[in-house]
Coordinates of C-alpha atoms in Angstrom, one line a residue:
M1 CA -16.6 -20.8 49.1
A2 CA -13.7 -19.1 51.0
A3 CA -13.9 -22.0 53.5
N4 CA -14.1 -24.3 50.3
V5 CA -10.8 -22.6 48.5
W6 CA -8.6 -22.3 51.3
G7 CA -9.7 -25.8 52.6
W8 CA -8.7 -27.3 48.6
V9 CA -5.2 -25.2 48.9
A10 CA -4.7 -27.0 52.4
A11 CA -5.1 -30.7 51.1
Y12 CA -3.1 -29.1 48.5
K13 CA -0.4 -28.0 51.5
E14 CA -1.1 -31.5 53.1
R15 CA -0.5 -33.3 50.3
E16 CA 2.9 -32.1 49.7
A17 CA 4.1 -31.9 52.9
K18 CA 3.9 -35.7 53.5
R19 CA 5.5 -36.1 50.2
Q20 CA 8.4 -34.6 51.5
R21 CA 8.5 -36.8 54.4
L22 CA 8.8 -40.1 52.2
K23 CA 10.8 -38.5 49.6
E24 CA 12.6 -37.5 53.1
E25 CA 12.3 -40.7 55.2
Q26 CA 12.7 -43.1 51.6
A27 CA 9.6 -44.8 52.7
S28 CA 8.1 -45.8 49.7
A29 CA 7.9 -49.2 49.6
Y30 CA 5.4 -49.3 52.9
I31 CA 3.8 -46.6 51.4
G32 CA 3.0 -49.1 47.9
A33 CA 2.1 -51.9 50.3
D34 CA -0.3 -49.5 51.8
S35 CA -3.2 -50.3 49.4
S36 CA -5.5 -48.5 52.4
L37 CA -4.9 -45.0 51.4
D38 CA -8.3 -43.4 49.9
A39 CA -10.0 -39.8 50.4
T40 CA -11.8 -41.6 53.2
S41 CA -8.9 -42.9 55.5
D42 CA -6.5 -40.5 54.4
P43 CA -7.0 -36.2 55.2
A44 CA -3.9 -35.9 53.0
A45 CA -5.7 -37.3 49.9
S46 CA -8.6 -35.2 51.1
V47 CA -10.1 -33.6 47.8
V48 CA -12.7 -29.7 49.0
L49 CA -14.7 -29.0 46.0
L50 CA -14.0 -25.7 44.8
P51 CA -17.0 -23.6 43.8
G52 CA -19.1 -25.2 40.7
D53 CA -18.9 -28.7 41.7
S54 CA -21.1 -28.8 45.1
S55 CA -22.7 -31.8 44.0
G56 CA -19.8 -33.9 44.6
S57 CA -20.6 -35.3 41.1
G58 CA -16.0 -36.1 40.3
A59 CA -14.6 -36.2 44.1
A60 CA -13.5 -40.1 43.6
A61 CA -12.1 -39.2 41.2
A62 CA -10.0 -36.8 41.9
A63 CA -9.2 -38.1 45.2
S64 CA -7.9 -41.7 43.8
A65 CA -6.1 -39.2 41.4
A66 CA -4.3 -37.6 44.8
A67 CA -4.0 -40.1 47.0
A68 CA -1.8 -42.2 43.6
A69 CA 0.2 -38.4 43.3
V70 CA 0.6 -39.0 47.4
K71 CA 2.4 -43.3 46.9
S72 CA 3.8 -42.4 43.4
G73 CA 5.7 -39.1 45.3
A74 CA 4.7 -37.6 41.3
A75 CA 4.5 -33.8 41.3
E76 CA 1.5 -31.9 41.0
S77 CA 0.7 -28.7 39.7
P78 CA 0.4 -26.1 42.3
V79 CA -3.0 -25.2 44.3
L80 CA -2.3 -21.5 45.6
P81 CA -5.0 -19.4 47.2
V82 CA -6.6 -16.4 44.8
V83 CA -6.5 -13.2 46.7
P84 CA -8.9 -10.6 44.1
F85 CA -7.3 -7.4 43.4
E86 CA -10.2 -5.2 44.5
A87 CA -9.3 -6.5 48.3
C88 CA -5.3 -5.2 47.4
L89 CA -7.3 -2.2 46.6
N90 CA -10.0 -1.7 49.1
K91 CA -6.9 -2.3 51.6
F92 CA -4.6 0.3 50.2
T93 CA -7.6 3.4 50.3
A94 CA -9.3 1.9 53.4
A95 CA -9.1 4.4 56.9
E96 CA -5.2 3.5 58.8
V97 CA -5.5 4.4 62.5
L98 CA -2.1 5.9 63.4
D99 CA -1.5 5.8 67.9
D100 CA 1.3 8.0 68.3
Y101 CA 0.6 10.1 65.8
A102 CA 2.7 14.0 66.7
S103 CA 0.0 16.2 66.1
A104 CA 1.6 19.9 65.0
A105 CA -1.9 21.5 66.5
L106 CA -1.6 20.1 69.5
G107 CA 2.2 21.5 69.2
G108 CA 3.8 18.1 68.5
R109 CA 2.2 16.0 71.3
K110 CA 1.4 12.2 70.4
S111 CA -2.5 11.3 69.7
T112 CA -4.4 9.3 67.4
A113 CA -5.3 9.9 63.6
S114 CA -6.7 8.8 61.4
R115 CA -5.1 8.9 57.7
T116 CA -6.7 7.3 54.5
S117 CA -5.0 7.8 51.0
R118 CA -6.4 9.5 47.8
F119 CA -4.6 10.3 44.3
A120 CA -3.9 13.9 44.2
S121 CA -3.6 13.4 40.7
F122 CA -3.0 10.9 38.3
P123 CA -0.2 9.8 35.8
P124 CA 0.5 9.3 32.8
V125 CA 2.3 5.7 33.4
L126 CA 1.4 4.2 36.8
V127 CA 2.5 2.0 38.2
L128 CA 1.4 -1.1 41.1
V129 CA 3.7 -3.3 43.0
L130 CA 2.6 -6.1 44.8
K131 CA 3.4 -6.3 48.1
R132 CA 4.3 -10.5 47.6
Y133 CA 7.6 -10.2 49.7
Y134 CA 7.9 -9.8 53.7
V135 CA 10.0 -11.2 56.5
A136 CA 9.1 -13.9 58.7
E137 CA 9.7 -14.7 62.2
D138 CA 12.9 -15.7 61.4
W139 CA 13.8 -12.8 59.9
T140 CA 14.6 -14.4 56.6
P141 CA 12.8 -13.0 53.0
K142 CA 9.6 -15.2 52.2
K143 CA 7.1 -14.3 49.4
L144 CA 3.1 -14.9 49.4
E145 CA 2.7 -17.4 46.6
V146 CA -0.6 -16.5 46.1
E147 CA -2.6 -15.4 42.8
V148 CA -4.2 -11.7 42.7
P149 CA -6.3 -11.7 39.3
M150 CA -4.9 -8.1 37.6
P151 CA -7.2 -6.1 34.9
E152 CA -6.3 -5.9 32.1
E153 CA -8.3 -2.9 32.0
L154 CA -8.2 0.0 35.4
H155 CA -11.2 2.7 36.5
I156 CA -10.5 4.5 39.4
E157 CA -11.6 8.2 39.4
Q158 CA -12.6 7.3 42.4
L159 CA -10.0 7.4 44.4
R160 CA -9.6 10.9 43.1
S161 CA -8.9 13.1 47.1
S162 CA -11.5 15.5 46.5
G163 CA -9.4 18.1 49.1
P164 CA -9.6 18.9 53.1
Q165 CA -13.8 17.8 53.2
P166 CA -16.3 20.6 55.1
G167 CA -15.8 21.4 59.0
E168 CA -11.4 19.3 58.7
Q169 CA -8.8 22.3 59.7
L170 CA -5.3 21.4 57.6
Q171 CA -2.7 21.0 60.1
P172 CA -0.2 23.7 59.8
E173 CA 3.3 23.6 58.8
E174 CA 5.7 22.5 61.6
A175 CA 8.5 24.5 59.7
A176 CA 6.4 27.6 60.7
A177 CA 5.0 26.5 64.0
A178 CA 8.5 25.6 64.7
A179 CA 9.4 29.7 63.8
G180 CA 6.3 30.7 65.5
G181 CA 8.0 30.4 68.9
G182 CA 10.7 32.1 70.9
A183 CA 13.4 29.8 71.9
A184 CA 15.9 29.3 68.9
A185 CA 15.3 25.7 66.1
P186 CA 17.6 23.3 67.0
A187 CA 20.6 23.6 64.7
A188 CA 23.3 22.6 66.4
A189 CA 21.1 20.0 68.1
A190 CA 23.4 15.9 68.5
A191 CA 23.5 13.5 66.1
P192 CA 20.8 10.6 66.6
E193 CA 22.7 8.2 67.3
P194 CA 22.1 4.3 66.1
D195 CA 20.3 2.2 68.6
P196 CA 22.4 -0.7 70.0
A197 CA 19.5 -3.1 70.2
I198 CA 18.7 -2.6 66.8
V199 CA 22.7 -2.9 65.5
T200 CA 22.3 -6.0 67.9
Q201 CA 19.5 -7.5 66.1
L202 CA 20.6 -6.9 62.5
V203 CA 24.5 -8.2 63.0
T204 CA 23.4 -10.9 65.0
M205 CA 22.4 -11.8 61.5
G206 CA 25.7 -11.9 59.3
F207 CA 25.3 -7.2 58.3
S208 CA 28.6 -5.7 59.3
E209 CA 28.1 -3.6 62.1
N210 CA 28.5 -0.1 60.4
G211 CA 25.9 -1.5 57.7
S212 CA 23.6 -1.7 60.5
K213 CA 24.0 1.4 62.3
R214 CA 23.7 3.0 59.2
A215 CA 19.6 1.0 58.9
A216 CA 19.6 2.1 62.3
L217 CA 20.2 5.9 61.4
A218 CA 18.2 5.7 58.1
T219 CA 15.3 4.4 59.2
G220 CA 14.9 6.7 62.3
N221 CA 15.3 4.0 65.3
S222 CA 11.9 2.8 63.7
N223 CA 12.4 -1.3 65.0
A224 CA 14.5 -3.8 63.5
E225 CA 11.5 -5.0 60.8
V226 CA 12.4 -2.1 58.9
A227 CA 15.4 -1.5 59.2
M228 CA 16.5 -4.7 58.2
E229 CA 14.3 -3.7 54.6
W230 CA 16.4 -1.0 54.4
V231 CA 19.9 -2.6 54.4
F232 CA 17.6 -5.6 51.5
A233 CA 17.9 -2.3 49.3
H234 CA 20.3 -0.5 50.3
M235 CA 23.4 -3.8 50.9
E236 CA 25.0 -2.7 47.1
D237 CA 25.4 0.8 48.3
P238 CA 29.3 2.0 47.8
D239 CA 29.6 2.7 50.9
F240 CA 27.7 0.4 52.8
N241 CA 30.0 -1.3 55.3
D242 CA 32.4 2.6 55.6
P243 CA 32.7 3.9 59.2
L244 CA 29.7 6.0 59.8
P245 CA 30.9 10.3 60.1
P246 CA 32.0 11.8 62.8
P247 CA 28.8 13.4 65.2
A248 CA 30.4 16.4 64.2
A249 CA 30.5 16.0 60.3
A250 CA 27.0 13.9 60.3
A251 CA 25.8 17.5 61.7
A252 CA 27.5 19.9 59.9
A253 CA 26.1 18.4 56.7
A254 CA 22.5 18.1 58.1
A255 CA 22.4 21.9 58.8
A256 CA 23.4 22.0 55.1
G257 CA 20.5 19.9 53.6
A258 CA 24.0 17.7 52.3
Q259 CA 21.1 14.5 51.9
Q260 CA 17.4 14.1 52.6
Q261 CA 16.1 11.1 54.7
H262 CA 13.2 9.4 52.3
D263 CA 11.0 6.9 53.8
P264 CA 13.3 3.6 52.6
E265 CA 9.8 1.6 51.8
K266 CA 8.8 4.2 48.6
V267 CA 13.2 4.5 48.5
S268 CA 13.2 0.1 47.6
M269 CA 10.1 0.9 45.6
L270 CA 11.6 3.4 42.4
A271 CA 14.3 1.1 43.2
A272 CA 12.9 -2.3 42.1
M273 CA 11.9 0.1 39.5
G274 CA 15.5 -0.6 38.1
F275 CA 16.1 3.2 39.8
E276 CA 19.8 4.0 41.2
A277 CA 18.8 4.7 45.0
D278 CA 20.8 8.3 45.1
A279 CA 17.8 9.4 41.7
A280 CA 15.1 7.9 44.4
E281 CA 15.5 10.0 47.0
A282 CA 16.0 13.3 44.3
A283 CA 12.9 11.8 43.0
L284 CA 11.4 12.1 46.7
T285 CA 12.7 15.4 47.2
A286 CA 11.4 17.3 44.7
T287 CA 8.2 15.9 44.5
G288 CA 7.3 16.4 48.1
G289 CA 7.8 12.7 49.3
N290 CA 4.8 11.6 46.7
V291 CA 6.1 7.9 46.1
E292 CA 3.6 7.7 42.8
R293 CA 4.8 10.9 41.5
A294 CA 8.0 10.8 42.3
G295 CA 8.4 7.4 39.3
D296 CA 6.5 9.5 36.3
W297 CA 9.4 12.1 37.1
L298 CA 11.8 9.3 37.4
F299 CA 10.1 7.8 34.0
S300 CA 10.5 11.4 32.8
H301 CA 13.8 12.7 33.1
M302 CA 15.0 9.7 31.7
D303 CA 17.0 11.1 29.2
D304 CA 18.8 13.7 31.2
L305 CA 17.9 12.3 34.0
A306 CA 22.1 12.4 35.9
A307 CA 21.0 16.4 35.2
A308 CA 18.0 16.1 36.9
V309 CA 19.2 14.2 40.1
A310 CA 22.0 17.1 40.2
A311 CA 19.1 20.0 40.2
V312 CA 17.1 19.2 42.4
K313 CA 20.1 18.2 45.2
G314 CA 22.0 21.5 44.5
S315 CA 18.4 23.3 44.8
A316 CA 18.1 21.3 48.7
A317 CA 21.6 21.9 49.1
A318 CA 20.3 26.4 48.8
A319 CA 17.3 26.2 49.9
A320 CA 18.8 24.3 53.5
A321 CA 21.6 27.7 53.7
G322 CA 18.7 29.6 53.4
G323 CA 20.4 31.1 50.2
G324 CA 17.3 33.8 48.9
G325 CA 16.7 32.0 45.3
A326 CA 15.8 28.7 47.1
D327 CA 12.2 28.4 46.8
A328 CA 12.2 30.1 43.6
A329 CA 15.0 27.7 42.6
A330 CA 12.8 24.7 43.9
A331 CA 9.1 26.0 42.0
G332 CA 11.3 26.0 38.7
N333 CA 12.4 22.4 39.5
R334 CA 9.2 21.2 39.9
P335 CA 7.7 19.3 37.6
Q336 CA 4.6 19.4 36.1
L337 CA 1.2 17.2 36.9
L338 CA -0.4 15.7 34.0
D339 CA -3.1 14.7 35.3
G340 CA -6.1 13.4 33.8
P341 CA -8.7 10.6 34.0
G342 CA -8.8 7.3 36.1
H343 CA -8.8 5.1 33.7
Y344 CA -5.3 2.7 32.6
K345 CA -5.2 -0.3 30.8
L346 CA -2.4 -2.6 31.3
L347 CA 1.3 -1.9 29.7
G348 CA 3.8 -4.5 31.1
I349 CA 4.7 -7.4 34.1
V350 CA 7.0 -7.9 35.6
S351 CA 7.0 -10.8 37.3
H352 CA 9.6 -13.2 39.3
M353 CA 10.0 -16.7 39.9
G354 CA 11.5 -18.1 43.1
S355 CA 10.9 -18.4 46.4
N356 CA 12.4 -15.0 48.2
T357 CA 14.7 -11.7 47.2
A358 CA 18.0 -13.6 47.5
C359 CA 17.8 -15.8 44.9
G360 CA 15.7 -16.4 41.7
H361 CA 15.5 -14.1 37.8
Y362 CA 13.3 -11.9 37.3
V363 CA 11.1 -11.6 33.3
A364 CA 9.2 -9.0 31.6
H365 CA 5.9 -9.3 29.9
V366 CA 4.7 -6.6 27.7
K367 CA 2.0 -5.8 25.2
K368 CA 2.5 -4.3 22.3
D369 CA 0.5 -4.1 18.5
G370 CA -2.3 -6.3 20.5
R371 CA -0.4 -9.2 22.2
W372 CA 1.7 -10.1 24.8
V373 CA 5.4 -10.0 24.4
I374 CA 8.2 -12.1 27.2
F375 CA 11.4 -10.6 28.0
N376 CA 13.9 -13.4 29.6
D377 CA 17.0 -12.0 29.0
E378 CA 18.7 -11.7 25.4
K379 CA 15.1 -14.0 24.6
V380 CA 12.5 -12.5 22.9
A381 CA 8.9 -14.3 21.8
A382 CA 5.3 -14.4 21.7
S383 CA 3.4 -15.2 24.7
E384 CA 0.0 -17.0 24.6
H385 CA -1.0 -17.2 28.1
P386 CA 1.2 -14.2 29.7
P387 CA 1.2 -14.0 34.0
L388 CA -1.9 -11.9 34.9
S389 CA -1.6 -12.8 38.3
M390 CA 1.3 -13.3 39.4
G391 CA 3.4 -10.8 38.5
Y392 CA 5.1 -8.8 41.0
M393 CA 5.3 -5.4 39.3
Y394 CA 2.2 -4.0 36.6
V395 CA 2.9 -1.3 34.7
Y396 CA -0.5 0.6 33.3
T397 CA -0.4 3.3 30.9
R398 CA -3.2 6.1 30.6
V399 CA -5.8 5.4 27.7
D400 CA -5.1 9.6 27.2
G401 CA -1.9 9.1 27.8
P402 CA 1.1 8.2 25.1
A403 CA 2.2 4.6 24.2
Q404 CA 4.8 3.3 25.2

């Protein structure tokens, strides 16, 4: 079945490429004169049977229609591959092997570990983001044109974490391990320098040198691809092109805990929901780096978001300065978990029309009073066929949670 579906997609892409090639070469007259174009002589016109059409009936008519479409250059409805939502969920929850894991139990030595993602709690609002965007081999942003049929009702209680398993031991806290050593903590360690190789790659792609340096440092000098994703998320920041602060100032800021670095991918996910990067980082700080809880934190502080962000920053600075009440202040700012059953219903969809993140248009579909409504800028109308399989972001509300 899978081979037939992918064969259908390949045949469509081949026909589309031929139409484009003929258009560029202005060879319509030549193709019109070639009356031998049919499903048996032209691979581009071949039709792969979809599941359920094993008898072959209608294949000749479909092949003839495809051949006619190639000859005339007429547009054809896109044929897209279908990726089951269950496959995406299985990928997210599958065990991931970490080859270079710095184990605190081994004194920071690199080792091999396995990581599995589960839910510690189920928030009232669950936001699922499909990774439709990626960076191609030529370092250009691309979009995956695939259909992912998303369920309108979601049951994921089986993904709840049950905590440490019998026989498992938790890793020691890095801070405690460092405090137990006889050597003094490297508080005054030299500030890290951006990797010149990463900076050079980003500069050759057209980004400023200062912005490239910021990207390299923000991603821990991991690699150019991760740094480029950080650039896409922060290129509109007012200080993106500003020179980096002197090393002494950077070290002092780090020692004072003025800013906590978070996974740029998590920050990008929250920023894609419409929040500023500053607020996203504060939410991750308040929730221990958990992106799902951070999203819940942001939505629960919508009425006083600026004050909540300022409070988190103040608590983080006090904790870094070693204040006696820092832990209590941080605990006071920690939001209460609103846990519940892993049963959700689809509330809204954000979809993107365009080939990559640098172009296109976003629209939203919201289910209200049992029917779907589309929001396209200032235009609002009922929607009979919401793009359940073509969305970029899906917002689910817990069944026992408040209807937003």
